[in-house]
Amino acid sequence: MFVMELTYTAPLEAVEDEMDAHIAWLDGYYASGVFLASGRKVPRDGGLILAGGVSRAEIESIAAEDPFTVAGVCEYRITEFIATKTSTDLAAVRENPVF
């Protein structure tokens, strides 16, 4: 599972100019089941996406195609983690690591 942390690198007005395209991009990955949750950070200097079911290489490729990335208005920090405990709603993405 991945936490994708976006940090804006441009003024909020430039981010807003790309928002419709970014939302369409999000919707596509929600439809495919890769994205599980997303939203703005407080204060509004970026956002977070919780994603799963893909490899590290795939998630990096997904981040690179975000319209925010393409427009140069954000940078991503991607953290991979093993979700060994989840809510019932996220049971499908729970992982059982081999130690």
CSV table of N, CA, C and O in Angstrom, one decimal:
chain,number,residue,atom,x,y,z
A,1,MET,N,0.9,-1.2,0.0
A,1,MET,CA,0.0,0.0,0.0
A,1,MET,C,0.9,1.2,0.0
A,1,MET,O,2.0,1.2,0.4
A,2,PHE,N,0.4,2.3,-0.5
A,2,PHE,CA,1.2,3.6,-0.6
A,2,PHE,C,0.4,4.8,-0.1
A,2,PHE,O,-0.8,4.9,-0.3
A,3,VAL,N,1.2,5.7,0.5
A,3,VAL,CA,0.7,7.0,0.8
A,3,VAL,C,1.4,7.9,-0.2
A,3,VAL,O,2.7,7.9,-0.2
A,4,MET,N,0.7,8.6,-1.0
A,4,MET,CA,1.2,9.5,-2.0
A,4,MET,C,1.0,10.9,-1.5
A,4,MET,O,-0.2,11.4,-1.4
A,5,GLU,N,2.0,11.6,-1.1
A,5,GLU,CA,1.9,12.9,-0.5
A,5,GLU,C,2.3,13.9,-1.6
A,5,GLU,O,3.4,13.9,-2.1
A,6,LEU,N,1.4,14.8,-1.9
A,6,LEU,CA,1.6,15.9,-2.9
A,6,LEU,C,1.9,17.1,-2.1
A,6,LEU,O,1.3,17.5,-1.1
A,7,THR,N,2.9,17.9,-2.6
A,7,THR,CA,3.3,19.2,-2.1
A,7,THR,C,3.2,20.1,-3.2
A,7,THR,O,3.9,19.9,-4.3
A,8,TYR,N,2.4,21.2,-3.1
A,8,TYR,CA,2.3,22.2,-4.2
A,8,TYR,C,3.7,22.9,-4.3
A,8,TYR,O,4.3,23.3,-3.3
A,9,THR,N,4.1,23.1,-5.6
A,9,THR,CA,5.3,23.9,-5.9
A,9,THR,C,5.0,25.1,-6.6
A,9,THR,O,6.0,25.8,-7.1
A,10,ALA,N,3.8,25.5,-6.8
A,10,ALA,CA,3.3,26.7,-7.5
A,10,ALA,C,2.2,27.3,-6.7
A,10,ALA,O,1.6,26.7,-5.8
A,11,PRO,N,1.9,28.6,-7.0
A,11,PRO,CA,0.8,29.3,-6.3
A,11,PRO,C,-0.5,28.5,-6.5
A,11,PRO,O,-0.7,27.8,-7.5
A,12,LEU,N,-1.4,28.6,-5.5
A,12,LEU,CA,-2.6,27.9,-5.5
A,12,LEU,C,-3.5,28.2,-6.7
A,12,LEU,O,-4.2,27.3,-7.2
A,13,GLU,N,-3.3,29.4,-7.3
A,13,GLU,CA,-4.1,29.7,-8.5
A,13,GLU,C,-3.7,28.8,-9.7
A,13,GLU,O,-4.5,28.4,-10.5
A,14,ALA,N,-2.4,28.5,-9.8
A,14,ALA,CA,-1.9,27.6,-10.8
A,14,ALA,C,-2.4,26.2,-10.6
A,14,ALA,O,-2.7,25.4,-11.5
A,15,VAL,N,-2.5,25.8,-9.3
A,15,VAL,CA,-3.0,24.5,-8.9
A,15,VAL,C,-4.5,24.4,-9.3
A,15,VAL,O,-4.9,23.4,-9.9
A,16,GLU,N,-5.2,25.4,-9.0
A,16,GLU,CA,-6.7,25.4,-9.4
A,16,GLU,C,-6.9,25.3,-10.9
A,16,GLU,O,-7.9,24.7,-11.3
A,17,ASP,N,-6.0,25.9,-11.7
A,17,ASP,CA,-6.1,25.8,-13.1
A,17,ASP,C,-6.1,24.4,-13.6
A,17,ASP,O,-6.6,24.0,-14.7
A,18,GLU,N,-5.4,23.5,-12.9
A,18,GLU,CA,-5.3,22.1,-13.2
A,18,GLU,C,-6.3,21.1,-12.5
A,18,GLU,O,-6.3,19.9,-12.7
A,19,MET,N,-7.1,21.7,-11.6
A,19,MET,CA,-7.9,20.9,-10.7
A,19,MET,C,-8.9,20.0,-11.5
A,19,MET,O,-9.0,18.8,-11.1
A,20,ASP,N,-9.6,20.5,-12.5
A,20,ASP,CA,-10.5,19.6,-13.2
A,20,ASP,C,-9.9,18.4,-13.8
A,20,ASP,O,-10.4,17.3,-13.7
A,21,ALA,N,-8.7,18.6,-14.4
A,21,ALA,CA,-7.9,17.5,-15.0
A,21,ALA,C,-7.4,16.5,-13.9
A,21,ALA,O,-7.5,15.3,-14.1
A,22,HIS,N,-7.0,17.1,-12.8
A,22,HIS,CA,-6.5,16.3,-11.7
A,22,HIS,C,-7.7,15.4,-11.1
A,22,HIS,O,-7.5,14.2,-10.9
A,23,ILE,N,-8.9,16.0,-11.0
A,23,ILE,CA,-10.0,15.2,-10.5
A,23,ILE,C,-10.4,14.1,-11.4
A,23,ILE,O,-10.7,13.0,-11.0
A,24,ALA,N,-10.4,14.4,-12.7
A,24,ALA,CA,-10.7,13.3,-13.7
A,24,ALA,C,-9.6,12.2,-13.6
A,24,ALA,O,-10.0,11.0,-13.7
A,25,TRP,N,-8.4,12.5,-13.4
A,25,TRP,CA,-7.3,11.6,-13.2
A,25,TRP,C,-7.6,10.7,-12.0
A,25,TRP,O,-7.5,9.5,-12.0
A,26,LEU,N,-7.9,11.4,-10.9
A,26,LEU,CA,-8.3,10.7,-9.6
A,26,LEU,C,-9.4,9.7,-9.9
A,26,LEU,O,-9.4,8.5,-9.5
A,27,ASP,N,-10.5,10.2,-10.5
A,27,ASP,CA,-11.7,9.4,-10.8
A,27,ASP,C,-11.3,8.1,-11.5
A,27,ASP,O,-11.9,7.0,-11.3
A,28,GLY,N,-10.4,8.2,-12.5
A,28,GLY,CA,-10.0,7.0,-13.3
A,28,GLY,C,-9.4,5.9,-12.4
A,28,GLY,O,-9.6,4.7,-12.5
A,29,TYR,N,-8.5,6.4,-11.4
A,29,TYR,CA,-7.9,5.4,-10.5
A,29,TYR,C,-8.8,5.0,-9.4
A,29,TYR,O,-8.6,3.9,-8.9
A,30,TYR,N,-9.8,5.7,-9.0
A,30,TYR,CA,-10.8,5.2,-8.1
A,30,TYR,C,-11.6,4.1,-8.8
A,30,TYR,O,-11.9,3.1,-8.3
A,31,ALA,N,-12.0,4.4,-10.1
A,31,ALA,CA,-12.7,3.4,-10.9
A,31,ALA,C,-12.0,2.1,-11.0
A,31,ALA,O,-12.6,1.0,-11.0
A,32,SER,N,-10.7,2.1,-11.1
A,32,SER,CA,-9.9,0.9,-11.3
A,32,SER,C,-9.6,0.2,-10.0
A,32,SER,O,-9.0,-0.9,-10.0
A,33,GLY,N,-9.9,0.9,-8.9
A,33,GLY,CA,-9.7,0.3,-7.6
A,33,GLY,C,-8.3,0.6,-7.0
A,33,GLY,O,-8.0,0.1,-5.9
A,34,VAL,N,-7.5,1.4,-7.6
A,34,VAL,CA,-6.1,1.7,-7.1
A,34,VAL,C,-6.2,2.7,-6.0
A,34,VAL,O,-5.5,2.5,-5.0
A,35,PHE,N,-7.0,3.7,-6.2
A,35,PHE,CA,-7.1,4.8,-5.1
A,35,PHE,C,-8.2,4.4,-4.2
A,35,PHE,O,-9.3,4.0,-4.5
A,36,LEU,N,-7.8,4.6,-2.9
A,36,LEU,CA,-8.8,4.2,-1.8
A,36,LEU,C,-9.3,5.4,-1.1
A,36,LEU,O,-10.4,5.4,-0.5
A,37,ALA,N,-8.5,6.5,-1.0
A,37,ALA,CA,-8.9,7.7,-0.3
A,37,ALA,C,-8.0,8.8,-0.8
A,37,ALA,O,-6.9,8.6,-1.1
A,38,SER,N,-8.5,10.0,-0.7
A,38,SER,CA,-7.7,11.2,-1.1
A,38,SER,C,-8.3,12.5,-0.5
A,38,SER,O,-9.5,12.5,-0.2
A,39,GLY,N,-7.5,13.5,-0.5
A,39,GLY,CA,-8.0,14.8,0.0
A,39,GLY,C,-6.9,15.8,0.2
A,39,GLY,O,-5.7,15.5,0.1
A,40,ARG,N,-7.3,17.0,0.5
A,40,ARG,CA,-6.4,18.1,0.7
A,40,ARG,C,-5.7,18.1,2.1
A,40,ARG,O,-6.4,17.6,3.1
A,41,LYS,N,-4.5,18.5,2.2
A,41,LYS,CA,-3.9,18.7,3.5
A,41,LYS,C,-4.3,20.0,4.1
A,41,LYS,O,-4.8,20.9,3.4
A,42,VAL,N,-4.3,20.1,5.4
A,42,VAL,CA,-4.6,21.3,6.2
A,42,VAL,C,-3.3,21.7,6.9
A,42,VAL,O,-2.9,20.9,7.8
A,43,PRO,N,-2.7,22.8,6.6
A,43,PRO,CA,-3.2,23.9,5.7
A,43,PRO,C,-3.0,23.4,4.3
A,43,PRO,O,-2.3,22.4,4.0
A,44,ARG,N,-3.7,24.1,3.3
A,44,ARG,CA,-3.8,23.6,1.9
A,44,ARG,C,-2.5,23.9,1.2
A,44,ARG,O,-2.4,24.8,0.4
A,45,ASP,N,-1.5,23.0,1.4
A,45,ASP,CA,-0.3,23.1,0.7
A,45,ASP,C,0.0,21.8,-0.1
A,45,ASP,O,1.1,21.6,-0.6
A,46,GLY,N,-1.0,21.0,-0.3
A,46,GLY,CA,-0.9,19.8,-1.1
A,46,GLY,C,-2.0,18.9,-0.7
A,46,GLY,O,-3.1,19.3,-0.3
A,47,GLY,N,-1.8,17.6,-0.9
A,47,GLY,CA,-2.8,16.6,-0.6
A,47,GLY,C,-2.2,15.2,-0.4
A,47,GLY,O,-1.0,15.0,-0.4
A,48,LEU,N,-3.1,14.3,-0.1
A,48,LEU,CA,-2.7,12.9,0.2
A,48,LEU,C,-3.6,11.9,-0.6
A,48,LEU,O,-4.8,12.2,-0.8
A,49,ILE,N,-3.0,10.8,-1.1
A,49,ILE,CA,-3.7,9.8,-1.7
A,49,ILE,C,-3.3,8.5,-1.1
A,49,ILE,O,-2.1,8.2,-0.9
A,50,LEU,N,-4.3,7.6,-0.7
A,50,LEU,CA,-4.0,6.3,-0.2
A,50,LEU,C,-4.3,5.3,-1.4
A,50,LEU,O,-5.4,5.4,-2.0
A,51,ALA,N,-3.3,4.5,-1.8
A,51,ALA,CA,-3.4,3.7,-2.9
A,51,ALA,C,-2.9,2.3,-2.6
A,51,ALA,O,-2.1,2.1,-1.7
A,52,GLY,N,-3.4,1.3,-3.4
A,52,GLY,CA,-3.0,-0.1,-3.2
A,52,GLY,C,-3.2,-0.9,-4.4
A,52,GLY,O,-3.8,-0.5,-5.4
A,53,GLY,N,-2.6,-2.1,-4.4
A,53,GLY,CA,-2.9,-3.1,-5.4
A,53,GLY,C,-2.0,-3.0,-6.6
A,53,GLY,O,-2.2,-3.7,-7.6
A,54,VAL,N,-1.0,-2.2,-6.5
A,54,VAL,CA,0.0,-2.0,-7.6
A,54,VAL,C,1.4,-2.0,-7.1
A,54,VAL,O,1.6,-1.9,-5.9
A,55,SER,N,2.4,-2.1,-7.9
A,55,SER,CA,3.8,-2.2,-7.5
A,55,SER,C,4.3,-0.7,-7.3
A,55,SER,O,3.7,0.3,-7.7
A,56,ARG,N,5.5,-0.6,-6.8
A,56,ARG,CA,6.2,0.6,-6.6
A,56,ARG,C,6.4,1.3,-7.9
A,56,ARG,O,6.1,2.5,-8.1
A,57,ALA,N,6.8,0.6,-8.9
A,57,ALA,CA,7.1,1.2,-10.2
A,57,ALA,C,5.8,1.7,-10.8
A,57,ALA,O,5.7,2.8,-11.4
A,58,GLU,N,4.7,0.9,-10.7
A,58,GLU,CA,3.4,1.4,-11.2
A,58,GLU,C,2.9,2.7,-10.5
A,58,GLU,O,2.4,3.6,-11.1
A,59,ILE,N,3.1,2.7,-9.2
A,59,ILE,CA,2.6,3.9,-8.5
A,59,ILE,C,3.4,5.1,-8.8
A,59,ILE,O,2.9,6.3,-8.9
A,60,GLU,N,4.7,5.0,-9.1
A,60,GLU,CA,5.5,6.1,-9.5
A,60,GLU,C,5.1,6.5,-10.9
A,60,GLU,O,5.1,7.7,-11.2
A,61,SER,N,4.8,5.6,-11.8
A,61,SER,CA,4.3,6.0,-13.1
A,61,SER,C,2.9,6.7,-13.0
A,61,SER,O,2.7,7.7,-13.8
A,62,ILE,N,2.1,6.2,-12.1
A,62,ILE,CA,0.8,6.9,-11.9
A,62,ILE,C,1.0,8.3,-11.5
A,62,ILE,O,0.3,9.2,-12.0
A,63,ALA,N,1.9,8.5,-10.5
A,63,ALA,CA,2.1,9.9,-10.0
A,63,ALA,C,2.7,10.8,-11.1
A,63,ALA,O,2.3,12.0,-11.2
A,64,ALA,N,3.5,10.2,-12.0
A,64,ALA,CA,4.1,11.0,-13.1
A,64,ALA,C,3.1,11.5,-14.1
A,64,ALA,O,3.3,12.5,-14.8
A,65,GLU,N,1.9,10.7,-14.2
A,65,GLU,CA,0.9,11.1,-15.2
A,65,GLU,C,-0.2,12.1,-14.6
A,65,GLU,O,-1.0,12.5,-15.3
A,66,ASP,N,-0.1,12.3,-13.3
A,66,ASP,CA,-1.0,13.3,-12.7
A,66,ASP,C,-0.9,14.6,-13.4
A,66,ASP,O,0.2,15.1,-13.6
A,67,PRO,N,-2.0,15.2,-13.8
A,67,PRO,CA,-2.0,16.5,-14.5
A,67,PRO,C,-1.2,17.6,-13.6
A,67,PRO,O,-0.6,18.5,-14.2
A,68,PHE,N,-1.3,17.5,-12.3
A,68,PHE,CA,-0.5,18.4,-11.4
A,68,PHE,C,1.0,18.2,-11.7
A,68,PHE,O,1.7,19.2,-11.8
A,69,THR,N,1.4,17.0,-11.8
A,69,THR,CA,2.8,16.7,-12.1
A,69,THR,C,3.2,17.2,-13.5
A,69,THR,O,4.2,17.9,-13.6
A,70,VAL,N,2.4,16.9,-14.4
A,70,VAL,CA,2.7,17.3,-15.8
A,70,VAL,C,2.8,18.8,-15.9
A,70,VAL,O,3.6,19.3,-16.6
A,71,ALA,N,1.9,19.5,-15.2
A,71,ALA,CA,1.9,21.0,-15.3
A,71,ALA,C,3.0,21.6,-14.4
A,71,ALA,O,3.2,22.8,-14.4
A,72,GLY,N,3.7,20.8,-13.6
A,72,GLY,CA,4.7,21.2,-12.7
A,72,GLY,C,4.3,22.0,-11.5
A,72,GLY,O,5.0,22.9,-11.0
A,73,VAL,N,3.1,21.7,-11.0
A,73,VAL,CA,2.5,22.4,-9.8
A,73,VAL,C,2.6,21.6,-8.5
A,73,VAL,O,2.2,22.1,-7.5
A,74,CYS,N,3.2,20.4,-8.6
A,74,CYS,CA,3.3,19.6,-7.4
A,74,CYS,C,4.5,18.7,-7.5
A,74,CYS,O,5.0,18.4,-8.6
A,75,GLU,N,5.0,18.2,-6.4
A,75,GLU,CA,5.9,17.1,-6.3
A,75,GLU,C,5.3,16.0,-5.4
A,75,GLU,O,4.5,16.3,-4.5
A,76,TYR,N,5.7,14.8,-5.7
A,76,TYR,CA,5.2,13.7,-4.9
A,76,TYR,C,6.3,13.1,-4.0
A,76,TYR,O,7.5,13.0,-4.4
A,77,ARG,N,5.9,12.7,-2.8
A,77,ARG,CA,6.7,11.9,-1.9
A,77,ARG,C,5.8,10.6,-1.7
A,77,ARG,O,4.7,10.7,-1.2
A,78,ILE,N,6.4,9.5,-2.1
A,78,ILE,CA,5.6,8.2,-2.0
A,78,ILE,C,6.2,7.3,-0.9
A,78,ILE,O,7.4,7.1,-0.9
A,79,THR,N,5.4,6.9,0.0
A,79,THR,CA,5.8,6.0,1.1
A,79,THR,C,5.0,4.7,1.0
A,79,THR,O,3.8,4.7,0.9
A,80,GLU,N,5.8,3.6,0.9
A,80,GLU,CA,5.2,2.3,0.8
A,80,GLU,C,5.1,1.8,2.2
A,80,GLU,O,6.0,1.9,3.1
A,81,PHE,N,4.0,1.1,2.6
A,81,PHE,CA,3.9,0.4,3.9
A,81,PHE,C,3.0,-0.8,3.7
A,81,PHE,O,2.3,-1.0,2.7
A,82,ILE,N,3.2,-1.7,4.7
A,82,ILE,CA,2.4,-2.9,4.7
A,82,ILE,C,1.2,-2.8,5.7
A,82,ILE,O,1.4,-2.6,6.9
A,83,ALA,N,0.0,-2.8,5.1
A,83,ALA,CA,-1.2,-2.6,5.9
A,83,ALA,C,-1.6,-3.9,6.6
A,83,ALA,O,-2.4,-4.7,6.0
A,84,THR,N,-1.0,-4.2,7.7
A,84,THR,CA,-1.3,-5.4,8.4
A,84,THR,C,-2.6,-5.4,9.3
A,84,THR,O,-3.1,-6.4,9.7
A,85,LYS,N,-3.1,-4.2,9.5
A,85,LYS,CA,-4.3,-4.0,10.3
A,85,LYS,C,-5.1,-2.9,9.6
A,85,LYS,O,-4.6,-1.8,9.2
A,86,THR,N,-6.4,-3.1,9.3
A,86,THR,CA,-7.3,-2.2,8.6
A,86,THR,C,-8.7,-2.2,9.2
A,86,THR,O,-9.0,-3.1,10.0
A,87,SER,N,-9.5,-1.2,8.9
A,87,SER,CA,-10.9,-1.3,9.2
A,87,SER,C,-11.5,-2.4,8.4
A,87,SER,O,-10.9,-2.9,7.4
A,88,THR,N,-12.7,-2.7,8.7
A,88,THR,CA,-13.5,-3.7,8.0
A,88,THR,C,-13.6,-3.3,6.5
A,88,THR,O,-13.5,-4.1,5.6
A,89,ASP,N,-13.9,-2.0,6.3
A,89,ASP,CA,-14.1,-1.5,5.0
A,89,ASP,C,-12.8,-1.7,4.1
A,89,ASP,O,-13.0,-1.7,2.9
A,90,LEU,N,-11.7,-1.7,4.7
A,90,LEU,CA,-10.4,-1.9,3.9
A,90,LEU,C,-9.8,-3.3,4.0
A,90,LEU,O,-8.6,-3.5,3.6
A,91,ALA,N,-10.6,-4.2,4.4
A,91,ALA,CA,-10.1,-5.6,4.6
A,91,ALA,C,-9.5,-6.2,3.3
A,91,ALA,O,-8.5,-6.9,3.4
A,92,ALA,N,-10.0,-5.8,2.2
A,92,ALA,CA,-9.5,-6.3,0.9
A,92,ALA,C,-8.1,-5.9,0.6
A,92,ALA,O,-7.4,-6.6,-0.1
A,93,VAL,N,-7.6,-4.9,1.2
A,93,VAL,CA,-6.2,-4.4,1.0
A,93,VAL,C,-5.3,-4.8,2.1
A,93,VAL,O,-4.1,-4.4,2.1
A,94,ARG,N,-5.8,-5.5,3.1
A,94,ARG,CA,-4.9,-5.9,4.3
A,94,ARG,C,-3.9,-6.9,3.8
A,94,ARG,O,-4.1,-7.7,2.9
A,95,GLU,N,-2.7,-6.8,4.3
A,95,GLU,CA,-1.6,-7.6,3.9
A,95,GLU,C,-1.1,-8.5,5.0
A,95,GLU,O,-1.1,-8.0,6.2
A,96,ASN,N,-0.6,-9.7,4.7
A,96,ASN,CA,0.0,-10.6,5.7
A,96,ASN,C,1.4,-10.8,5.3
A,96,ASN,O,1.7,-11.7,4.5
A,97,PRO,N,2.3,-10.0,5.9
A,97,PRO,CA,3.8,-10.1,5.5
A,97,PRO,C,4.4,-11.4,6.0
A,97,PRO,O,3.9,-12.0,7.1
A,98,VAL,N,5.4,-11.9,5.3
A,98,VAL,CA,6.1,-13.0,5.7
A,98,VAL,C,7.4,-12.5,6.5
A,98,VAL,O,8.1,-11.7,5.9
A,99,PHE,N,7.6,-12.9,7.7
A,99,PHE,CA,8.7,-12.4,8.5
A,99,PHE,C,9.9,-13.3,8.4
A,99,PHE,O,9.9,-14.5,8.3
